[in-house]
CSV table of C-alpha atoms and ligand atoms in Angstrom, one decimal:
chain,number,residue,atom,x,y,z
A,188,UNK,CA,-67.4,-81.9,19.8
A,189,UNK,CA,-63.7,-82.8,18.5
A,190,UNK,CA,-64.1,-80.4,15.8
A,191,UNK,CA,-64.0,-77.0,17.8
A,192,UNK,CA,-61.5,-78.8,20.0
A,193,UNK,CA,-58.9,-79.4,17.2
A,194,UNK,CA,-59.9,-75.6,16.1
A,195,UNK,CA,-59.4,-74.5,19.4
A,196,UNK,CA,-55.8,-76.3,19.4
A,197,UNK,CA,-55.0,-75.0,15.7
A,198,UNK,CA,-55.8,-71.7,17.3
A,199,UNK,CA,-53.5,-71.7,19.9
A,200,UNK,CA,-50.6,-73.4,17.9
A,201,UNK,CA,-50.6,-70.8,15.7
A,202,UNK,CA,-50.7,-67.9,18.8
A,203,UNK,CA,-47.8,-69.5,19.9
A,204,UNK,CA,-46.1,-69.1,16.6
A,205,UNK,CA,-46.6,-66.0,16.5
A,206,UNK,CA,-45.6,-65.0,19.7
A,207,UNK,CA,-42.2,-66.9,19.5
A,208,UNK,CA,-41.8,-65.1,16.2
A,209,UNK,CA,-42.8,-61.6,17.3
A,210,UNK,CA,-39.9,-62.1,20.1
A,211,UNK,CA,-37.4,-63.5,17.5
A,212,UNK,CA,-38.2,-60.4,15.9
A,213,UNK,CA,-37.6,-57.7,18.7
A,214,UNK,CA,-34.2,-59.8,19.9
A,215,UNK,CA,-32.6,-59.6,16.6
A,216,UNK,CA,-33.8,-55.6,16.2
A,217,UNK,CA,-32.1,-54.7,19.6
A,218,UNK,CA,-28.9,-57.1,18.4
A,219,UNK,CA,-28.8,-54.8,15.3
A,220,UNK,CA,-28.9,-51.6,17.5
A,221,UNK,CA,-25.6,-51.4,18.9
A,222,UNK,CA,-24.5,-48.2,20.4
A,223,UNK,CA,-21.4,-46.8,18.9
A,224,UNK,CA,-18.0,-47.0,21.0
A,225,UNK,CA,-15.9,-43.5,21.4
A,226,UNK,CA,-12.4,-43.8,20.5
A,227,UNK,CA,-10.9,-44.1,24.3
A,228,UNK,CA,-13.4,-46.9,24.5
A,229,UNK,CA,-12.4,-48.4,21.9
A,230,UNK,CA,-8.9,-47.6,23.6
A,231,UNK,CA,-9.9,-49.5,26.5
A,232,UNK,CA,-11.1,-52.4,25.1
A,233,UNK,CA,-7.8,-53.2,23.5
A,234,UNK,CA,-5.6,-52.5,26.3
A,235,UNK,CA,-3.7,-49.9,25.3
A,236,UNK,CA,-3.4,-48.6,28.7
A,237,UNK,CA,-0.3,-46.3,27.7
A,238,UNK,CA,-1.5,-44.6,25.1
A,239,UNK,CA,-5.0,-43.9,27.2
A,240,UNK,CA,-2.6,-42.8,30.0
A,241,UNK,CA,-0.8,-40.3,27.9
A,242,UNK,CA,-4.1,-39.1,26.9
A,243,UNK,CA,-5.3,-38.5,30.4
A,244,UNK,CA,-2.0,-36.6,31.0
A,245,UNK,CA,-2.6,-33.9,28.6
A,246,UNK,CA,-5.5,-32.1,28.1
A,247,UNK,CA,-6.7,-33.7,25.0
A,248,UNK,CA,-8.9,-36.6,26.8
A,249,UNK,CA,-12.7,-35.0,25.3
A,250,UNK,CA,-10.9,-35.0,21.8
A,251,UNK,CA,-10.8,-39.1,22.1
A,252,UNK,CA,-14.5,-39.2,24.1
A,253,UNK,CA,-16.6,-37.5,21.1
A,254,UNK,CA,-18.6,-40.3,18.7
A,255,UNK,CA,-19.2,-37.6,15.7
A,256,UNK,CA,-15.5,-36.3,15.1
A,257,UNK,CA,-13.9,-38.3,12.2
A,258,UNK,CA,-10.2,-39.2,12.7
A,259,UNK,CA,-8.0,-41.7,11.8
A,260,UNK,CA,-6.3,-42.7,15.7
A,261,UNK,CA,-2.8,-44.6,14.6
A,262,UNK,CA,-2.9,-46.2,18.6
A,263,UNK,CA,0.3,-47.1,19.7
A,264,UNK,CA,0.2,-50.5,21.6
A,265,UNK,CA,1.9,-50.7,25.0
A,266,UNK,CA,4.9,-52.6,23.7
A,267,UNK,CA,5.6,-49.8,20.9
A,268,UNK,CA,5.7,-46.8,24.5
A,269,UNK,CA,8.5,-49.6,25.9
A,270,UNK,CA,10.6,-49.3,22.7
A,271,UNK,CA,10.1,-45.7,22.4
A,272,UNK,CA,13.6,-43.7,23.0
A,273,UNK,CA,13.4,-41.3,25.9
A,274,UNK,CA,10.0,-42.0,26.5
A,275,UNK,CA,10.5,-40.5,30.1
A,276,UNK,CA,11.5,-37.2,29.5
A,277,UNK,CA,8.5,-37.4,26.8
A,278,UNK,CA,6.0,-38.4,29.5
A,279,UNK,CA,7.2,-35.6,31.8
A,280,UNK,CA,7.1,-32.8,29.4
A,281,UNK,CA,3.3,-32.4,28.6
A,282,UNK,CA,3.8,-30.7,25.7
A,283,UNK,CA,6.1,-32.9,24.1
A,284,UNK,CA,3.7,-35.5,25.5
A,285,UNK,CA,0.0,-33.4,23.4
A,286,UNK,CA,2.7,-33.2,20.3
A,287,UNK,CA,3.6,-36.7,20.4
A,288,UNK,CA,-0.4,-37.7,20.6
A,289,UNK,CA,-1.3,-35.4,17.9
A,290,UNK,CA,0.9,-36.9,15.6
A,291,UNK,CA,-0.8,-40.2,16.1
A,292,UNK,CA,-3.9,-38.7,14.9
A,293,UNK,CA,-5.2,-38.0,11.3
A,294,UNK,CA,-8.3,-35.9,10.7
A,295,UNK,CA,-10.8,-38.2,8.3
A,296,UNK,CA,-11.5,-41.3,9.1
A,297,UNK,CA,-9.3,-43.8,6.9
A,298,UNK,CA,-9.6,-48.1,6.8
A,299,UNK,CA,-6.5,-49.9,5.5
A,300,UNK,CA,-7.8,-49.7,2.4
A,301,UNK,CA,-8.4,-45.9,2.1
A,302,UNK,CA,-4.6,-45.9,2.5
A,303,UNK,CA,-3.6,-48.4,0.3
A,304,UNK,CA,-5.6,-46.7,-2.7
A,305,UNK,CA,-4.2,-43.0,-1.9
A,306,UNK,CA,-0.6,-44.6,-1.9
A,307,UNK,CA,-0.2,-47.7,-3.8
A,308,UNK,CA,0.3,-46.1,-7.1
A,309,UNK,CA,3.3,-43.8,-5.8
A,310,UNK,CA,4.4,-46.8,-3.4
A,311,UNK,CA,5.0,-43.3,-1.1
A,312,UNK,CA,3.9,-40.4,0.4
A,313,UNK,CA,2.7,-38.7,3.3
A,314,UNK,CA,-0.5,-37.8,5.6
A,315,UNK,CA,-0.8,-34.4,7.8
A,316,UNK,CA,-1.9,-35.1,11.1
A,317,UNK,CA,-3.7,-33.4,14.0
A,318,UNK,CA,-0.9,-31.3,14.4
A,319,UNK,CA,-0.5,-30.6,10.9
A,320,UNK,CA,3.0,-32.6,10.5
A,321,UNK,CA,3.4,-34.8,7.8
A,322,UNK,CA,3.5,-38.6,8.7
A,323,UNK,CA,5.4,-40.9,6.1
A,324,UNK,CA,3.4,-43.7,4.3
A,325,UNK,CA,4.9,-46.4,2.4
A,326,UNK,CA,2.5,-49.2,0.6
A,327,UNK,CA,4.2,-52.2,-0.3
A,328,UNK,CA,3.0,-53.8,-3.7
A,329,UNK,CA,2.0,-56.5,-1.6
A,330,UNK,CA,-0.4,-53.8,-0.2
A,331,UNK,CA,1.5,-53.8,3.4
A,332,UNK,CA,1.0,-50.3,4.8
A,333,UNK,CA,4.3,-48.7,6.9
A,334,UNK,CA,4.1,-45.6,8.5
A,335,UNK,CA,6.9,-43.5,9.8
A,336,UNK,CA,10.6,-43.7,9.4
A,337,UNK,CA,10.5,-46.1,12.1
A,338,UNK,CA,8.1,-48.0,9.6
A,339,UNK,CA,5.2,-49.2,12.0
A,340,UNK,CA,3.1,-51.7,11.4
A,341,UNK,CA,-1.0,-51.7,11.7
A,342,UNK,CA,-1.4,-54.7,13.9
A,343,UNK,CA,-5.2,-54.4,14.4
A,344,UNK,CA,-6.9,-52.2,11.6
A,345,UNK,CA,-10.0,-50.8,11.2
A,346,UNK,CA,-11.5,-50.7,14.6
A,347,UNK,CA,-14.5,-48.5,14.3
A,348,UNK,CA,-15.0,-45.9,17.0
A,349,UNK,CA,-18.2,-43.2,16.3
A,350,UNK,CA,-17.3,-42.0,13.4
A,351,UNK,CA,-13.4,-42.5,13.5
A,352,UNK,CA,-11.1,-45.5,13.2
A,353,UNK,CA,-8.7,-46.9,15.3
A,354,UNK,CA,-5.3,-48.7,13.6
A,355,UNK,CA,-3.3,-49.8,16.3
A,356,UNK,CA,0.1,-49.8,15.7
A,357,UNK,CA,3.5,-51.2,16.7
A,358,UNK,CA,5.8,-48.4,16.9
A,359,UNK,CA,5.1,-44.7,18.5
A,360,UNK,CA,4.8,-42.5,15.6
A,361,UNK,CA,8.0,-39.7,16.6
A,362,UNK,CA,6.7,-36.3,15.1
A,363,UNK,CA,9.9,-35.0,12.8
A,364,UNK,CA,10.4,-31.5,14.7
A,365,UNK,CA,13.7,-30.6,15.8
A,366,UNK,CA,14.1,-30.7,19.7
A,367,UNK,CA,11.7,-32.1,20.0
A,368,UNK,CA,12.2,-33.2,23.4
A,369,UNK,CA,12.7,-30.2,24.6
A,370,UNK,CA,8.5,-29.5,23.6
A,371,UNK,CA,6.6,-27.2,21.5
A,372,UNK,CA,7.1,-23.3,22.1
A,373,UNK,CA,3.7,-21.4,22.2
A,374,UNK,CA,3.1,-18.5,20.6
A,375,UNK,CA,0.8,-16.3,22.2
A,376,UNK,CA,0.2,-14.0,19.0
A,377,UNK,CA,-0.2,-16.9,16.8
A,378,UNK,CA,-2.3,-16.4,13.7
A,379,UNK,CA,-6.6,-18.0,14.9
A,380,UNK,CA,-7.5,-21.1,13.4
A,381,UNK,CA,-9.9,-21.2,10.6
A,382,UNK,CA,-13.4,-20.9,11.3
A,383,UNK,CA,-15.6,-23.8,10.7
A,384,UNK,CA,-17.4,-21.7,8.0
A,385,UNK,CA,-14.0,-21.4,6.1
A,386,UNK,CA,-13.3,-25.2,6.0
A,387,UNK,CA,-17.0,-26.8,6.3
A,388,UNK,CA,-15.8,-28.4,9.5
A,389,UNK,CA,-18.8,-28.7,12.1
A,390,UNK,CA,-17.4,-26.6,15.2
A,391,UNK,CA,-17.5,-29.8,17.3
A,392,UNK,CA,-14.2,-30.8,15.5
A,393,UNK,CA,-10.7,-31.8,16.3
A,394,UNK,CA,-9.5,-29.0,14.8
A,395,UNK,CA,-11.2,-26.2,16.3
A,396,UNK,CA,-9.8,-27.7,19.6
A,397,UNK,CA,-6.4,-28.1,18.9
A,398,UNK,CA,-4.0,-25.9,20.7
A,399,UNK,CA,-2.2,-23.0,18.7
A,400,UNK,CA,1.2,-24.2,18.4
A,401,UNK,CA,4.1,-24.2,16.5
A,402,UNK,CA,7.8,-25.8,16.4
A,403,UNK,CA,11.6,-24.2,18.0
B,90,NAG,C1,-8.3,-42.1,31.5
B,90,NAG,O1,-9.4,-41.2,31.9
B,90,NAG,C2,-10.7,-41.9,31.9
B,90,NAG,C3,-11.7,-40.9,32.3
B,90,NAG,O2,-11.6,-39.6,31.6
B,90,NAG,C4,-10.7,-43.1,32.7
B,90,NAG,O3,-12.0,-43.7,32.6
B,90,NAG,C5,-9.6,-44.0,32.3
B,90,NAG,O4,-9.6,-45.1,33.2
B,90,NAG,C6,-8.3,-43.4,32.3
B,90,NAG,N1,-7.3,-44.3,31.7
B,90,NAG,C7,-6.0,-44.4,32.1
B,90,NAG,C8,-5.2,-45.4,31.5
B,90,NAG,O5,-5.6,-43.6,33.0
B,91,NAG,C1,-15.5,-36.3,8.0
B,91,NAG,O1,-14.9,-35.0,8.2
B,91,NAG,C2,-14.7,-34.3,7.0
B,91,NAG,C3,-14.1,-33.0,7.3
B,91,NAG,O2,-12.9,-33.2,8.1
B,91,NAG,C4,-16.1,-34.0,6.3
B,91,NAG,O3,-15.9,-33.4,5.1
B,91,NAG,C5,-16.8,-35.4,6.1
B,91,NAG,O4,-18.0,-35.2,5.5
B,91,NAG,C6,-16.8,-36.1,7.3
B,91,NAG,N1,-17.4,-37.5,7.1
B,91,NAG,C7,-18.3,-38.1,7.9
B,91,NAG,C8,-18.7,-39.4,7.4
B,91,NAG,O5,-18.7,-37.5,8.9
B,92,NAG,C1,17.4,-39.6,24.4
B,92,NAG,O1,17.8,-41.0,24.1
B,92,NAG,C2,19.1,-41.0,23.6
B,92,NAG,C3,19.3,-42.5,23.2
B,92,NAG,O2,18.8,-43.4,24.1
B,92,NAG,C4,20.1,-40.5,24.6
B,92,NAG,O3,21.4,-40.6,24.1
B,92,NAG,C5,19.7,-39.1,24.9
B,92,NAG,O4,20.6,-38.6,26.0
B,92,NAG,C6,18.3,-39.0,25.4
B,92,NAG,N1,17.9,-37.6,25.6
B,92,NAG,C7,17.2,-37.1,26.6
B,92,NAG,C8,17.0,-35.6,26.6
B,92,NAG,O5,16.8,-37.8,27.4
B,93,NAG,C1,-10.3,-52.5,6.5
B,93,NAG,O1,-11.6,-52.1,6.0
B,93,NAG,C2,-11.6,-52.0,4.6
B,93,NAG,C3,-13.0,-51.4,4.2
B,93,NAG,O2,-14.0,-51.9,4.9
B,93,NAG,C4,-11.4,-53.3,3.9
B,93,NAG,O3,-11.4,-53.2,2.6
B,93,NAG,C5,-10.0,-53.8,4.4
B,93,NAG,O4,-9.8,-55.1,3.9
B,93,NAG,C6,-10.0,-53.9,5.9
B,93,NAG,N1,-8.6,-54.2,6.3
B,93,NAG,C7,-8.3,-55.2,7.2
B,93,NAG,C8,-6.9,-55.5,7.4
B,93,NAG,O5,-9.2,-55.8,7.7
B,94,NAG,C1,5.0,-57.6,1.8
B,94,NAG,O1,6.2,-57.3,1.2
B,94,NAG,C2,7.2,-56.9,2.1
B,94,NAG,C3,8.4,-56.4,1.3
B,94,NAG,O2,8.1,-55.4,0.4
B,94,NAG,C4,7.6,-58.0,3.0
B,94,NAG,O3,8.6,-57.6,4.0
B,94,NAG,C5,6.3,-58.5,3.8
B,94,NAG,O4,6.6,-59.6,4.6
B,94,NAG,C6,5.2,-58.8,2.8
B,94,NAG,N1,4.0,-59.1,3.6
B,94,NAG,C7,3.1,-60.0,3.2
B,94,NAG,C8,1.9,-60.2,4.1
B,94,NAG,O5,3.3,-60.7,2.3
């Protein structure tokens, strides 16, 4: 009789395998399935509590919750809101406030190195962001990226948040419109944005949610 017992044994050695393997299996598959972060998320998780805050305080929150947009978010780290002039009368003003976020936002989603290759040849040039304002980019040969006449620094890069990337920054990127402090004046008859079957932009977009306005 110890031959069927050794089978038997064999048998449920290798049922044991199997099982342990099978659950290997389905631990690592729901490792790999990670749900994707939206940018305010993202926001949260790095403590950029001011930067979320001015968010709140404009209407633009749903443009920072959707996971399918693709943006570049330069995010402004708490220290960089405590340096930036008049940063009162900028919180109080909620236009200034939606200008000042805009400008901190780039449509297309861009790692370091997206930017170093677009500007490392000319050492210089510039990126329009969601408020169609151009935002000054220097590339060191040394492939350090500065942005702004303030010349921020990315501090944490490449974040991924749905489909957009977070670069947090270390300066507030100021938007280069005259008075600007005194905020953006709306036009009421202001020309309509294009239509997502002029650009190829899915309706869903930044841009078809961006408010019509324009510069005193
Ligand atoms: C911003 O609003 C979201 C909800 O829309 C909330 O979860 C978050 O705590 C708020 N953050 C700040 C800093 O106010
Ligand atoms: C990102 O958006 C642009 C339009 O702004 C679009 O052409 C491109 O296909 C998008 N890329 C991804 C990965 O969604
Ligand atoms: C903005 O800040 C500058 C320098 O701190 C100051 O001289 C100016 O009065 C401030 N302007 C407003 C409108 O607060
Ligand atoms: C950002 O991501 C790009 C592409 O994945 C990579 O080449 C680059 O080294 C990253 N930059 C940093 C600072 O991690
Ligand atoms: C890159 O070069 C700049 C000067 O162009 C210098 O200030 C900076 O410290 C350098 N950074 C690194 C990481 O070498």
């Amino acid at each position: 009789m110890r031959f069927p017992v050794l089978v038997v044994a064999v048998l449920l050695l290798l049922q044991a395998c199997f099982t342990a393997a099978e659950s290997f299996a389905l631990g690592s598959l729901s490792e790999r399935v990670a749900v994707p972060n939206s940018p305010s998320e993202v926001l949260e998780s790095q403590g950029l509590t001011t930067f979320l805050k001015a968010v709140n305080q404009t209407g633009l929150g749903p443009l920072f919750e959707g996971i399918n947009d693709n943006f570049t978010i330069f995010a402004p780290t708490n220290e960089a809101f405590q340096d930036l002039n008049n940063v009162s009368t900028i919180f109080a003003n909620s236009g200034t406030l939606e200008t000042l976020i805009l400008y901190q936002v780039v449509p297309g989603a861009l790692t370091t190195s997206d930017i170093v290759s677009q500007f490392e040849k000319s050492g210089v040039g510039t990126l329009n962001s969601a408020n169609n304002l151009e935002i000054l980019v220097f590339v060191r040969p040394n492939g350090t990226i500065l942005l702004g006449t303030d010349e921020a620094s990315i501090v944490t890069a490449n974040l991924s948040a749905g489909n957009s990337v977070v670069q947090v920054i270390d300066r507030v990127l100021v938007p280069p419109v005259t008075n600007f402090l005194l905020g953006p004046t709306v036009i009421p008859s202001a020309p309509s944005a294009p239509t997502a079957a002029d650009t190829g932009v899915s309706t869903t977009s930044i841009s078809s949610s961006l408010p019509q306005t324009t510069f005193a």
